[in-house]
Coordinates of C-alpha atoms and ligand atoms in Angstrom, one line a residue:
M1 CA 91.5 96.5 -26.3
S2 CA 91.6 93.4 -28.4
N3 CA 89.7 90.4 -27.6
E4 CA 93.1 88.2 -27.0
D5 CA 94.2 91.3 -24.8
D6 CA 91.2 90.5 -22.8
K7 CA 91.4 87.4 -22.6
K8 CA 95.1 87.5 -21.6
L9 CA 93.8 89.8 -18.4
R10 CA 91.1 88.1 -17.1
D11 CA 93.5 84.7 -17.1
F12 CA 93.9 83.5 -13.6
V13 CA 97.3 82.5 -14.6
R14 CA 98.7 86.4 -15.4
A15 CA 95.5 87.2 -12.8
R16 CA 97.9 85.9 -10.4
I17 CA 101.0 87.0 -11.2
R18 CA 99.8 91.0 -11.3
S19 CA 99.0 90.6 -7.5
D20 CA 102.3 88.8 -6.4
V21 CA 103.6 91.4 -7.9
A22 CA 101.3 94.2 -6.5
E23 CA 101.9 92.9 -3.5
G24 CA 105.6 93.4 -4.4
K25 CA 106.4 89.1 -3.5
R26 CA 109.5 88.5 -4.7
A27 CA 111.0 92.4 -5.5
G28 CA 108.0 92.2 -7.9
Q29 CA 110.2 90.2 -10.0
V30 CA 108.7 87.4 -12.1
A31 CA 111.0 84.5 -13.7
T32 CA 109.3 81.9 -15.5
R33 CA 110.9 78.4 -16.4
F34 CA 109.6 76.4 -20.0
P35 CA 111.2 72.5 -18.8
P36 CA 110.6 69.8 -20.8
E37 CA 112.2 67.0 -20.6
P38 CA 113.9 65.3 -23.9
N39 CA 112.2 62.4 -24.0
G40 CA 110.1 63.1 -26.9
W41 CA 110.0 65.9 -29.5
L42 CA 107.6 68.6 -29.1
H43 CA 104.0 68.8 -29.5
I44 CA 101.7 71.4 -29.5
G45 CA 100.3 71.0 -25.9
H46 CA 103.9 72.5 -25.2
A47 CA 104.1 75.0 -27.7
K48 CA 100.8 76.0 -24.9
S49 CA 102.9 76.4 -22.4
I50 CA 106.3 77.5 -24.1
V51 CA 103.7 80.5 -25.2
L52 CA 102.8 81.4 -21.5
N53 CA 105.8 81.3 -19.3
F54 CA 107.8 83.1 -22.5
G55 CA 104.6 85.4 -23.0
V56 CA 104.1 86.2 -19.3
A57 CA 107.8 86.5 -18.4
E58 CA 107.9 89.0 -21.6
E59 CA 104.7 91.5 -20.6
F60 CA 105.7 91.3 -16.8
G61 CA 109.2 92.4 -17.8
G62 CA 110.9 89.6 -16.1
T63 CA 112.8 86.2 -17.6
C64 CA 112.4 82.8 -18.8
N65 CA 114.3 79.1 -18.4
L66 CA 114.5 76.7 -20.5
R67 CA 115.6 73.9 -18.3
F68 CA 115.9 69.9 -19.3
D69 CA 114.3 68.1 -17.0
D70 CA 116.7 65.3 -17.6
T71 CA 116.7 62.3 -14.7
N72 CA 116.0 59.7 -16.7
P73 CA 119.4 58.7 -18.5
S74 CA 117.1 55.9 -20.0
T75 CA 114.7 57.6 -21.8
E76 CA 116.5 60.7 -23.4
D77 CA 118.8 61.7 -25.8
T78 CA 120.7 64.3 -27.1
T79 CA 118.4 64.0 -30.5
Y80 CA 115.5 65.6 -28.6
V81 CA 117.6 68.6 -26.8
E82 CA 118.2 69.7 -30.0
A83 CA 115.4 68.7 -31.7
I84 CA 113.1 71.1 -28.3
Q85 CA 116.0 74.0 -29.1
E86 CA 114.8 74.6 -32.9
D87 CA 111.1 74.6 -32.2
I88 CA 111.4 77.1 -29.0
R89 CA 113.2 79.3 -31.9
W90 CA 110.8 78.7 -34.6
L91 CA 108.7 79.7 -32.6
G92 CA 110.4 82.9 -32.0
Y93 CA 111.0 82.6 -28.6
S94 CA 114.7 83.0 -27.2
W95 CA 115.7 82.2 -24.1
G96 CA 119.5 83.8 -24.4
T97 CA 122.0 82.4 -22.2
R98 CA 119.2 80.9 -19.6
L99 CA 119.8 77.1 -21.2
H100 CA 119.7 75.0 -18.1
Y101 CA 119.5 70.9 -16.7
A102 CA 118.3 69.4 -14.3
S103 CA 121.9 66.9 -14.5
D104 CA 123.6 70.7 -14.3
Y105 CA 122.1 70.1 -10.5
F106 CA 122.2 66.2 -9.2
D107 CA 125.5 66.8 -7.2
R108 CA 123.7 69.7 -5.4
L109 CA 120.4 67.3 -5.4
Y110 CA 122.5 64.8 -3.9
E111 CA 123.9 66.7 -0.9
M112 CA 120.2 68.2 -0.3
A113 CA 119.3 63.5 -0.1
V114 CA 122.0 63.8 2.0
E115 CA 121.4 66.1 4.6
L116 CA 117.9 64.7 4.6
I117 CA 119.2 61.6 5.5
A118 CA 120.7 63.2 7.8
K119 CA 117.9 64.8 9.5
G120 CA 116.1 62.0 9.4
K121 CA 113.2 62.2 6.4
A122 CA 114.5 59.9 4.7
Y123 CA 116.3 56.4 3.9
V124 CA 117.1 53.8 2.5
D125 CA 114.0 51.0 0.8
D126 CA 115.4 47.7 -0.2
Q127 CA 111.8 46.7 -1.4
A128 CA 111.3 45.8 -4.8
P129 CA 109.0 48.3 -7.3
D130 CA 106.1 46.3 -6.7
E131 CA 105.9 46.4 -3.2
I132 CA 106.0 50.0 -2.5
R133 CA 103.8 50.0 -5.3
A134 CA 101.6 47.5 -3.5
H135 CA 101.9 49.5 -0.4
Q136 CA 100.8 52.6 -1.0
G137 CA 97.2 52.1 -0.2
S138 CA 94.8 54.2 -2.1
L139 CA 92.4 56.7 -1.6
T140 CA 90.4 55.1 1.5
E141 CA 93.4 52.9 2.6
P142 CA 96.6 54.1 4.6
G143 CA 99.3 52.9 3.5
T144 CA 102.1 50.1 4.6
E145 CA 105.1 51.7 6.6
S146 CA 108.0 49.6 5.5
P147 CA 110.0 47.0 6.7
F148 CA 113.0 49.1 6.2
R149 CA 111.5 52.8 7.7
N150 CA 113.8 52.8 10.3
R151 CA 117.3 52.0 10.1
S152 CA 119.4 54.6 11.3
V153 CA 120.8 57.6 9.6
E154 CA 124.5 56.1 10.3
E155 CA 123.2 53.6 8.2
N156 CA 120.9 55.3 5.9
L157 CA 124.3 57.5 4.9
D158 CA 125.9 54.4 4.9
L159 CA 123.9 52.1 2.6
F160 CA 123.0 55.9 0.0
E161 CA 127.1 56.2 0.0
R162 CA 126.8 52.4 -1.8
M163 CA 124.2 52.6 -3.9
R164 CA 126.5 55.4 -5.1
K165 CA 128.8 53.6 -5.2
G166 CA 128.0 51.4 -7.6
E167 CA 127.5 48.8 -4.9
F168 CA 123.9 48.0 -5.8
E169 CA 122.2 46.4 -8.5
E170 CA 119.2 48.7 -10.7
G171 CA 116.0 48.1 -8.4
Q172 CA 117.5 46.2 -5.4
C173 CA 116.8 49.3 -3.2
V174 CA 115.8 53.1 -3.8
L175 CA 115.9 56.4 -1.4
R176 CA 112.1 57.2 -0.5
A177 CA 111.3 60.4 2.1
K178 CA 110.4 59.2 5.5
I179 CA 106.6 61.5 5.7
D180 CA 103.3 59.6 6.3
M181 CA 102.6 56.6 4.6
S182 CA 98.2 57.5 5.8
S183 CA 98.6 61.2 4.0
S184 CA 95.7 62.0 3.2
V185 CA 98.1 63.8 -0.3
L186 CA 99.5 60.2 -1.3
T187 CA 102.5 62.0 -3.1
F188 CA 103.6 62.3 1.1
R189 CA 103.4 58.5 1.5
D190 CA 107.5 58.0 1.1
P191 CA 107.3 59.1 -2.5
I192 CA 110.8 57.8 -3.8
M193 CA 114.0 59.9 -4.7
Y194 CA 116.3 58.2 -6.0
R195 CA 117.0 54.9 -7.3
I196 CA 119.3 53.1 -9.1
Q197 CA 120.2 53.6 -13.1
K198 CA 123.7 51.8 -14.2
T199 CA 122.5 53.9 -18.4
P200 CA 125.1 56.5 -18.9
H201 CA 123.6 59.8 -19.5
H202 CA 123.5 62.7 -21.6
R203 CA 125.1 64.7 -20.7
T204 CA 127.2 63.3 -17.2
G205 CA 128.1 59.5 -18.4
N206 CA 129.4 57.1 -16.3
R207 CA 129.3 59.6 -13.5
W208 CA 125.9 58.5 -11.4
C209 CA 124.4 55.2 -11.2
V210 CA 121.6 56.9 -8.9
Y211 CA 119.2 59.4 -10.2
P212 CA 116.8 61.5 -8.7
L213 CA 113.1 61.0 -9.6
Y214 CA 111.3 64.2 -11.4
D215 CA 110.3 64.9 -8.1
F216 CA 112.9 65.0 -6.4
A217 CA 114.4 67.4 -9.3
H218 CA 112.4 69.4 -10.4
G219 CA 111.3 71.9 -6.9
Q220 CA 113.9 72.4 -6.2
S221 CA 115.3 73.1 -9.6
D222 CA 112.9 76.2 -9.9
A223 CA 114.1 77.3 -6.1
I224 CA 118.0 76.8 -7.6
E225 CA 117.3 79.6 -10.5
E226 CA 115.0 81.2 -8.2
I227 CA 111.9 80.5 -10.3
T228 CA 109.4 82.9 -9.0
H229 CA 106.2 81.1 -10.8
S230 CA 106.4 77.6 -11.6
I231 CA 103.2 77.6 -14.3
C232 CA 102.1 73.7 -15.1
T233 CA 99.3 72.0 -16.3
L234 CA 97.1 70.1 -13.7
E235 CA 98.2 66.8 -13.1
F236 CA 101.2 68.4 -10.5
Q237 CA 98.4 70.2 -9.0
D238 CA 98.7 67.2 -6.0
H239 CA 102.9 67.8 -6.4
R240 CA 103.1 70.7 -5.2
P241 CA 103.2 70.1 -1.1
L242 CA 105.9 67.7 -1.9
Y243 CA 107.8 70.3 -3.7
D244 CA 107.1 73.4 -0.8
W245 CA 108.0 69.8 1.4
F246 CA 111.4 69.0 0.2
I247 CA 112.2 72.9 -0.3
E248 CA 110.6 73.5 3.8
Q249 CA 113.4 70.0 4.7
I250 CA 116.0 71.7 3.1
E251 CA 115.3 75.4 3.8
L252 CA 115.6 76.1 0.4
K253 CA 114.8 79.2 -0.3
P254 CA 113.0 81.3 -2.3
A255 CA 110.7 79.0 -2.9
P256 CA 108.9 79.5 -6.5
Q257 CA 104.5 79.4 -6.3
Q258 CA 103.9 76.7 -8.5
I259 CA 99.6 77.6 -10.4
E260 CA 98.7 74.8 -12.0
F261 CA 96.6 75.3 -15.4
A262 CA 94.7 72.5 -17.8
R263 CA 96.4 71.2 -20.0
L264 CA 96.2 71.7 -24.1
N265 CA 93.7 68.8 -25.5
L266 CA 92.7 69.0 -29.5
S267 CA 90.4 67.1 -31.4
H268 CA 91.0 63.9 -33.3
T269 CA 94.7 63.2 -32.5
V270 CA 97.4 62.2 -29.5
M271 CA 99.5 64.0 -27.0
S272 CA 101.2 62.2 -24.9
K273 CA 104.9 61.2 -25.8
R274 CA 104.2 58.0 -25.2
M275 CA 101.8 57.6 -27.8
L276 CA 103.4 59.8 -30.6
R277 CA 106.7 57.9 -29.3
Q278 CA 105.1 54.7 -30.2
L279 CA 103.1 56.4 -33.6
V280 CA 107.0 56.8 -34.7
D281 CA 108.1 53.4 -33.6
E282 CA 105.6 51.7 -35.5
S283 CA 105.8 53.3 -38.5
H284 CA 102.4 54.1 -38.7
V285 CA 103.9 58.0 -39.6
N286 CA 106.8 58.9 -40.8
G287 CA 108.3 60.0 -38.6
W288 CA 108.5 62.6 -35.2
D289 CA 108.2 65.5 -38.6
D290 CA 105.4 63.6 -40.2
P291 CA 102.8 66.9 -41.3
R292 CA 100.4 64.4 -40.0
M293 CA 101.5 64.4 -36.9
P294 CA 100.7 67.5 -33.6
T295 CA 104.8 68.0 -33.0
L296 CA 106.2 71.6 -34.0
A297 CA 108.0 69.4 -36.5
G298 CA 105.2 68.2 -38.2
L299 CA 103.0 71.0 -38.1
R300 CA 105.5 72.8 -39.5
R301 CA 106.2 71.1 -42.4
R302 CA 103.1 70.5 -43.2
G303 CA 103.3 74.3 -43.6
Y304 CA 101.9 75.7 -39.8
T305 CA 103.8 79.4 -39.6
P306 CA 104.7 80.4 -35.8
A307 CA 102.7 82.7 -35.7
S308 CA 99.0 80.5 -36.5
I309 CA 100.4 78.5 -33.9
R310 CA 101.0 81.5 -31.5
G311 CA 97.5 82.6 -32.2
F312 CA 95.9 79.5 -31.8
C313 CA 97.3 79.4 -27.9
E314 CA 96.8 82.7 -27.1
A315 CA 93.3 82.0 -28.9
V316 CA 92.3 78.9 -26.6
G317 CA 93.5 80.8 -23.7
V318 CA 94.5 79.4 -20.1
A319 CA 91.9 77.5 -18.3
K320 CA 91.7 75.9 -15.1
R321 CA 89.4 72.3 -15.8
D322 CA 90.6 70.4 -19.1
N323 CA 88.8 70.6 -22.3
L324 CA 89.4 69.8 -25.4
I325 CA 90.2 71.5 -27.8
E326 CA 88.3 71.2 -32.0
L327 CA 91.2 71.3 -34.4
G328 CA 89.2 72.9 -36.7
R329 CA 89.7 76.2 -34.3
L330 CA 93.4 75.3 -35.8
E331 CA 93.1 75.7 -39.2
H332 CA 91.2 78.4 -38.2
E333 CA 94.2 80.6 -37.1
I334 CA 96.4 79.1 -40.4
R335 CA 93.9 79.9 -42.3
Q336 CA 94.1 83.5 -41.2
D337 CA 97.4 83.7 -41.0
L338 CA 98.0 82.2 -45.5
N339 CA 94.9 84.5 -46.3
R340 CA 96.8 87.6 -45.5
S341 CA 100.8 86.1 -46.4
A342 CA 100.5 83.4 -49.1
D343 CA 101.3 84.0 -52.6
R344 CA 98.1 82.7 -55.0
V345 CA 99.5 80.7 -57.8
M346 CA 98.0 77.9 -59.5
G347 CA 98.0 74.0 -60.3
V348 CA 96.1 71.6 -61.3
L349 CA 95.6 68.5 -59.2
N350 CA 94.3 65.8 -62.0
P351 CA 94.5 66.9 -65.1
L352 CA 92.9 67.3 -68.5
K353 CA 93.9 68.4 -71.4
V354 CA 92.5 71.2 -73.3
V355 CA 93.7 72.0 -76.3
I356 CA 92.5 75.4 -77.8
E357 CA 92.3 75.9 -81.6
N358 CA 92.0 79.2 -82.5
F359 CA 95.3 79.5 -80.3
E360 CA 98.5 79.5 -82.9
D361 CA 100.6 76.7 -81.7
G362 CA 104.0 77.0 -80.5
A363 CA 103.3 81.1 -79.1
V364 CA 103.2 82.0 -75.6
D365 CA 100.9 84.9 -74.1
E366 CA 102.2 85.6 -70.9
L367 CA 99.4 87.2 -69.0
E368 CA 99.4 89.0 -65.5
A369 CA 98.3 87.8 -62.4
I370 CA 97.6 89.2 -59.3
N371 CA 100.3 87.4 -56.5
N372 CA 97.7 88.1 -53.0
P373 CA 94.9 90.1 -53.2
E374 CA 94.9 90.8 -49.4
D375 CA 98.4 92.6 -49.9
A376 CA 99.0 95.0 -52.4
S377 CA 103.3 94.8 -52.0
A378 CA 102.9 90.8 -52.9
G379 CA 102.9 92.5 -56.7
V380 CA 102.4 90.7 -59.7
R381 CA 103.8 88.1 -61.2
S382 CA 103.5 86.6 -65.3
V383 CA 101.9 83.3 -65.6
P384 CA 102.2 81.8 -69.7
F385 CA 98.9 80.6 -71.9
S386 CA 99.6 78.2 -74.8
R387 CA 97.5 75.8 -77.4
E388 CA 97.5 73.2 -74.1
L389 CA 96.7 73.9 -71.3
W390 CA 95.8 71.5 -67.9
I391 CA 91.9 72.2 -66.3
E392 CA 91.3 70.1 -63.2
Q393 CA 88.4 67.4 -64.2
E394 CA 86.2 68.3 -61.9
D395 CA 85.7 71.4 -63.3
F396 CA 84.5 69.8 -67.5
M397 CA 80.6 68.1 -67.6
E398 CA 79.4 66.7 -70.3
D399 CA 76.6 66.8 -68.5
P400 CA 76.2 69.0 -66.2
P401 CA 73.4 68.9 -63.4
K402 CA 71.6 73.0 -62.9
K403 CA 74.0 74.7 -60.5
F404 CA 77.3 73.7 -62.6
F405 CA 78.7 76.8 -63.5
R406 CA 81.5 75.6 -64.9
L407 CA 83.0 74.6 -68.6
A408 CA 80.4 72.2 -70.3
P409 CA 79.9 71.6 -74.2
G410 CA 79.1 74.4 -76.3
R411 CA 80.0 76.5 -72.8
E412 CA 82.3 80.2 -71.9
V413 CA 84.0 80.0 -68.9
R414 CA 86.9 82.3 -67.3
L415 CA 90.3 81.1 -66.8
R416 CA 91.6 83.1 -64.4
Y417 CA 94.0 86.1 -65.0
A418 CA 93.3 84.5 -68.9
Y419 CA 90.8 84.8 -71.5
F420 CA 87.3 83.4 -72.1
I421 CA 86.9 80.2 -73.7
T422 CA 84.2 77.7 -75.3
C423 CA 84.2 74.6 -75.4
Q424 CA 83.6 73.0 -79.3
Q425 CA 84.4 69.3 -78.8
V426 CA 85.1 66.8 -76.0
I427 CA 87.5 63.7 -76.9
K428 CA 87.2 60.0 -75.5
D429 CA 89.7 57.6 -75.8
D430 CA 87.9 53.5 -76.8
R431 CA 87.0 53.3 -72.7
G432 CA 84.8 56.3 -73.2
E433 CA 87.0 58.3 -71.2
I434 CA 87.1 62.2 -70.9
V435 CA 90.9 62.0 -73.2
E436 CA 91.1 66.1 -73.9
L437 CA 88.4 69.0 -74.9
R438 CA 88.3 70.9 -78.1
C439 CA 87.6 74.3 -76.8
T440 CA 88.5 78.3 -78.7
Y441 CA 89.0 81.7 -76.9
D442 CA 88.3 85.1 -77.3
P443 CA 91.0 86.8 -78.0
E444 CA 89.3 90.2 -76.9
T445 CA 88.9 88.5 -73.4
R446 CA 92.4 89.1 -72.4
G447 CA 93.3 89.5 -68.2
G448 CA 90.2 88.5 -68.1
D449 CA 86.7 90.6 -68.8
A450 CA 84.7 90.4 -72.4
P451 CA 84.4 94.7 -73.6
D452 CA 81.0 93.6 -74.7
G453 CA 80.4 92.9 -71.0
R454 CA 79.0 90.1 -71.6
K455 CA 79.0 87.4 -68.4
V456 CA 80.0 84.0 -67.5
K457 CA 79.3 82.1 -64.6
G458 CA 82.5 79.6 -63.9
T459 CA 85.9 81.1 -63.4
L460 CA 88.6 77.7 -63.5
H461 CA 92.6 77.7 -62.1
W462 CA 94.3 76.2 -65.2
V463 CA 98.3 75.4 -66.3
S464 CA 100.2 75.3 -69.5
A465 CA 100.7 71.8 -70.5
Q466 CA 104.6 72.8 -72.0
Q467 CA 105.8 75.3 -69.3
A468 CA 103.8 73.4 -66.2
I469 CA 106.4 71.6 -63.7
P470 CA 105.2 68.3 -62.3
A471 CA 104.6 68.0 -58.7
E472 CA 103.4 65.5 -56.2
V473 CA 101.0 66.8 -53.7
R474 CA 99.4 65.6 -51.1
L475 CA 96.2 66.0 -49.0
Y476 CA 96.0 65.0 -45.7
G477 CA 93.2 64.3 -43.0
P478 CA 93.1 63.7 -39.3
L479 CA 95.2 61.3 -38.4
F480 CA 92.8 59.8 -35.9
S481 CA 88.7 59.5 -37.0
V482 CA 87.4 60.2 -33.7
E483 CA 87.5 63.1 -31.8
D484 CA 89.1 61.1 -28.7
P485 CA 91.6 59.1 -30.3
T486 CA 92.3 57.9 -25.7
S487 CA 88.7 57.1 -25.4
V488 CA 88.8 53.1 -26.2
E489 CA 86.5 50.3 -25.0
P490 CA 88.1 47.6 -23.1
G491 CA 91.1 45.3 -25.5
Q492 CA 91.3 48.4 -27.1
S493 CA 94.1 51.1 -27.7
F494 CA 94.4 54.6 -29.2
L495 CA 95.3 52.4 -32.5
D496 CA 92.6 51.5 -33.9
H497 CA 91.1 54.7 -33.5
L498 CA 93.7 55.7 -36.3
S499 CA 92.7 56.9 -39.4
S500 CA 92.5 55.0 -42.7
D501 CA 92.5 57.7 -44.7
S502 CA 94.7 60.7 -43.6
V503 CA 97.1 61.2 -46.4
E504 CA 95.9 60.4 -50.6
V505 CA 98.9 61.7 -52.4
I506 CA 98.5 62.3 -55.5
P507 CA 101.7 61.9 -57.7
S508 CA 101.1 63.9 -61.3
A509 CA 99.7 67.6 -61.0
W510 CA 100.8 70.3 -62.7
V511 CA 101.7 73.9 -60.9
E512 CA 102.7 76.4 -62.4
P513 CA 106.5 77.7 -63.8
S514 CA 106.7 79.6 -61.2
L515 CA 107.0 77.6 -58.8
E516 CA 109.8 76.6 -60.4
R517 CA 112.2 78.8 -57.5
A518 CA 110.3 77.4 -54.7
E519 CA 111.6 76.2 -51.4
A520 CA 111.1 74.5 -48.6
G521 CA 109.0 75.8 -46.3
Q522 CA 107.5 78.1 -48.4
N523 CA 103.7 78.6 -48.3
F524 CA 101.1 79.0 -51.0
Q525 CA 97.2 79.1 -52.2
L526 CA 97.0 76.9 -54.8
E527 CA 93.7 78.9 -56.2
R528 CA 90.4 76.9 -55.3
L529 CA 92.1 73.7 -53.5
G530 CA 94.1 74.8 -50.9
Y531 CA 97.0 76.4 -48.7
F532 CA 100.2 73.9 -49.8
C533 CA 103.6 74.1 -48.8
V534 CA 106.8 72.7 -50.3
D535 CA 108.1 69.9 -48.8
P536 CA 111.8 68.9 -48.5
D537 CA 110.7 66.3 -49.8
A538 CA 111.9 67.2 -53.5
R539 CA 111.6 64.1 -56.2
P540 CA 113.9 64.4 -59.5
G541 CA 112.0 66.2 -61.0
A542 CA 109.5 67.1 -59.7
I543 CA 108.5 69.4 -56.7
V544 CA 106.9 68.2 -53.5
L545 CA 103.6 70.1 -51.9
N546 CA 101.8 69.2 -48.5
R547 CA 98.6 70.1 -48.4
T548 CA 98.5 72.3 -44.7
V549 CA 94.6 73.4 -45.0
T550 CA 91.3 73.3 -47.5
L551 CA 90.1 76.7 -48.1
R552 CA 86.7 75.8 -46.3
D553 CA 86.0 74.1 -42.7
S554 CA 85.4 70.9 -44.9
W555 CA 86.7 68.0 -42.8
A556 CA 84.5 69.2 -39.6
K557 CA 80.9 68.3 -42.0
I558 CA 82.8 65.1 -43.2
A559 CA 83.4 64.1 -39.7
K560 CA 80.2 64.8 -38.7
K561 CA 78.5 62.8 -41.4
K562 CA 80.9 60.1 -41.0
Ligands
ATP601 P1 104.2 63.1 -21.1 O1 102.7 63.2 -20.1 O2 103.1 62.7 -22.5 O3 104.9 62.3 -21.9 P2 105.0 65.7 -20.9 O4 104.1 66.5 -20.5 O5 105.9 64.9 -19.3 O6 104.4 65.2 -21.4 P3 107.1 67.8 -20.3 O7 108.9 67.5 -21.4 O8 107.6 67.4 -19.3 O9 106.0 66.9 -21.1 O10 106.4 68.9 -20.8 C1 107.1 70.3 -20.8 C2 106.5 71.0 -19.9 O11 105.3 71.4 -20.7 C3 105.5 71.0 -19.0 O12 105.6 72.4 -17.8 C4 104.2 70.6 -19.1 O13 103.6 70.7 -17.9 C5 104.6 70.9 -20.6 N1 102.8 70.0 -21.8 C6 102.9 69.8 -22.0 N2 101.8 69.1 -22.5 C7 101.7 70.0 -22.5 C8 100.2 69.9 -23.3 N3 99.3 68.9 -23.8 N4 98.7 71.5 -22.2 C9 100.1 72.4 -21.7 N5 101.5 72.2 -21.3 C10 101.8 70.6 -21.6
MG602 MG1 106.8 65.6 -17.6

C-alpha cells in the first residue's frame, strides 16, 4: 500500500463515509458535490475540496455534482461560472450531466420560505440590517427579539409576497426564521432567510428581487440533489444545526450528512477570494491568472500540472484542525512531476559570448542531446554547435575562488553534449567589463568525453549564438514576504506584506532553436536553471518563459535568512 492510500484510509472523512456505507445508510449510496460560489476564480484551496469530493465519489462508486451556489447576484457573474468549469476540467474531473445551480431552486426555496411562514416559523422584519446585527447578542449575552417578531402569519405572508413583487426597497425589510434569540447556537438567533436585492441575476435576470441567503439555500440544495455527504470546511460547523433545522421544518428528506474538514492554508499567499480580488482590482498582480496567484489559472500559467496539484492535495491530506502548509510542499510536487515528464533543453539567461577560435567560421556541428534522462521514450534531439556561443555570465570567473569549478582563464570545462573547451583569452570593453571569451575546443571530445580519459570538473550549459532564439524569462518568487500575510498589526493590511521582488524579468535571454516549435503551456527543464513553462504572452520575435520552480528548494533557505 502506498503512503497516499494509507493516508486516505486513515482520513476521517473517508472513514465516516465507509462506516455509513457499511451500515447501509442511504442504501449504501454516496453522492457528493462541489459547490463554488461564482464570485471569483478557483484557488488551490478549492482544488483540495474538488479532489476530496470527486475523489470520494470515485472511490465509493458514487457521484459528484458541480453546483454553483449563486445566491448573491451583486457579486456573481457568468465569467466566473465559465472559468470555474474550465479549471475543474483542467484538474481532470468531470461532472457529466450533473451541473446544477442553486438558482435552479429559487422557486422551490421561495415555496419553502412561504411554508415556514405559514407554520409560524418565519417573519418579516422591518429592522435595518445593522439594527438586526446589533441585537444579535454574543456568546455570553442573549440576543434581543425584534419588535416585528410576533406579526401574524397572514401579515407575514402578505409582506413577503410584497417583498417579492418589489414593493419595498433594498434593506427595508428581510425575512427571518423564528427560532430562538437566546439560543447558545448563534446561528439559531432568528437568522435571515431572504433579503431584497434589486440587481439582475446572471441566470434568472430580473425575475427575482428577493434572494435566499446562502444559509437558507445551501442545505436545501444539497437535500434536493439527494447529496448523501455534504463535505465542507470547518467554518460551516456552526451552520450545520441550522441546515438540519430548515430541512426538518420543511420535512425535506433525505437530509445530507455534513462533514467538516480544515481548509487548506498555504504559506506566503492568501486564499480568501476577497483578498485575491483586491490584488487583481488594485493591480498588484496582472489578473486572476497572474503566475504568482494561488489560483488554478495562475498555477497553470506558471507551469503547474494537474497531476502535481492533485498529488499535493492528496499528500497534505484531510485534517480536522486548521494548519498552515509550507509552499515548499507544493513546489516539491511539481518538481517531482516535471522531473519525470519535462524535456530538458538549454537556454542562457545572462549571456556571455564565447568564440571558439579553432572552430571553422560558418560551420555547424549538429550534436545529439538526450531529451529526458528519466524517460528513455522521450528520445533525443539535435543541438547546433558553431563558432560563437553563449554561456552564462556566472559560469565564468576571471579570478576564481577555490571551489569554483566552472570556466576560468586557462581552464578546461565541458560544454554539455558538445566538447571540452579551454579559455585562452578574456576580452573587456573600455570600462573593464568582460564582453567575450576566446576559447579553443578539442575536436576529440565530441559528445562530451575525452578519449584519453582526462576529466574536467565543470559542465556548462550553452547555446549556439547564430541559431539561438530570443526569450523573455520571468523568474517568480513568493508573492508575500511572510508566511501568513493575513496576520497584521492594527492599521496594517495584508498588502503591506507584498514582496517587492516577486518577479524578475530577464528581457534578453537565449534558448536553443528546438524551442521554436514550443507551444504555450509546454513545460521544460532549462538545464541547471529550473523548470519553465511557455507563457501565452509571446513577444514579437521572442518567446516568453515563466519559471515554474527552481531545481532545488532554494528560496526556503532564502526566506529564512530574510
Ligand atoms: P471565500 O471565503 O474566500 O469567499 P469560499 O470558501 O466562500 O471562499 P466557495 O466558492 O464558497 O468559496 O467555496 C466552494 C467550496 O470550496 C466550499 O465547499 C468551500 O468549503 C471549499 N473551499 C474554499 N476554500 C477552501 C480551502 N482553502 N480549503 C479547502 N476547501 C476550500
Ligand atoms: Mg463560501
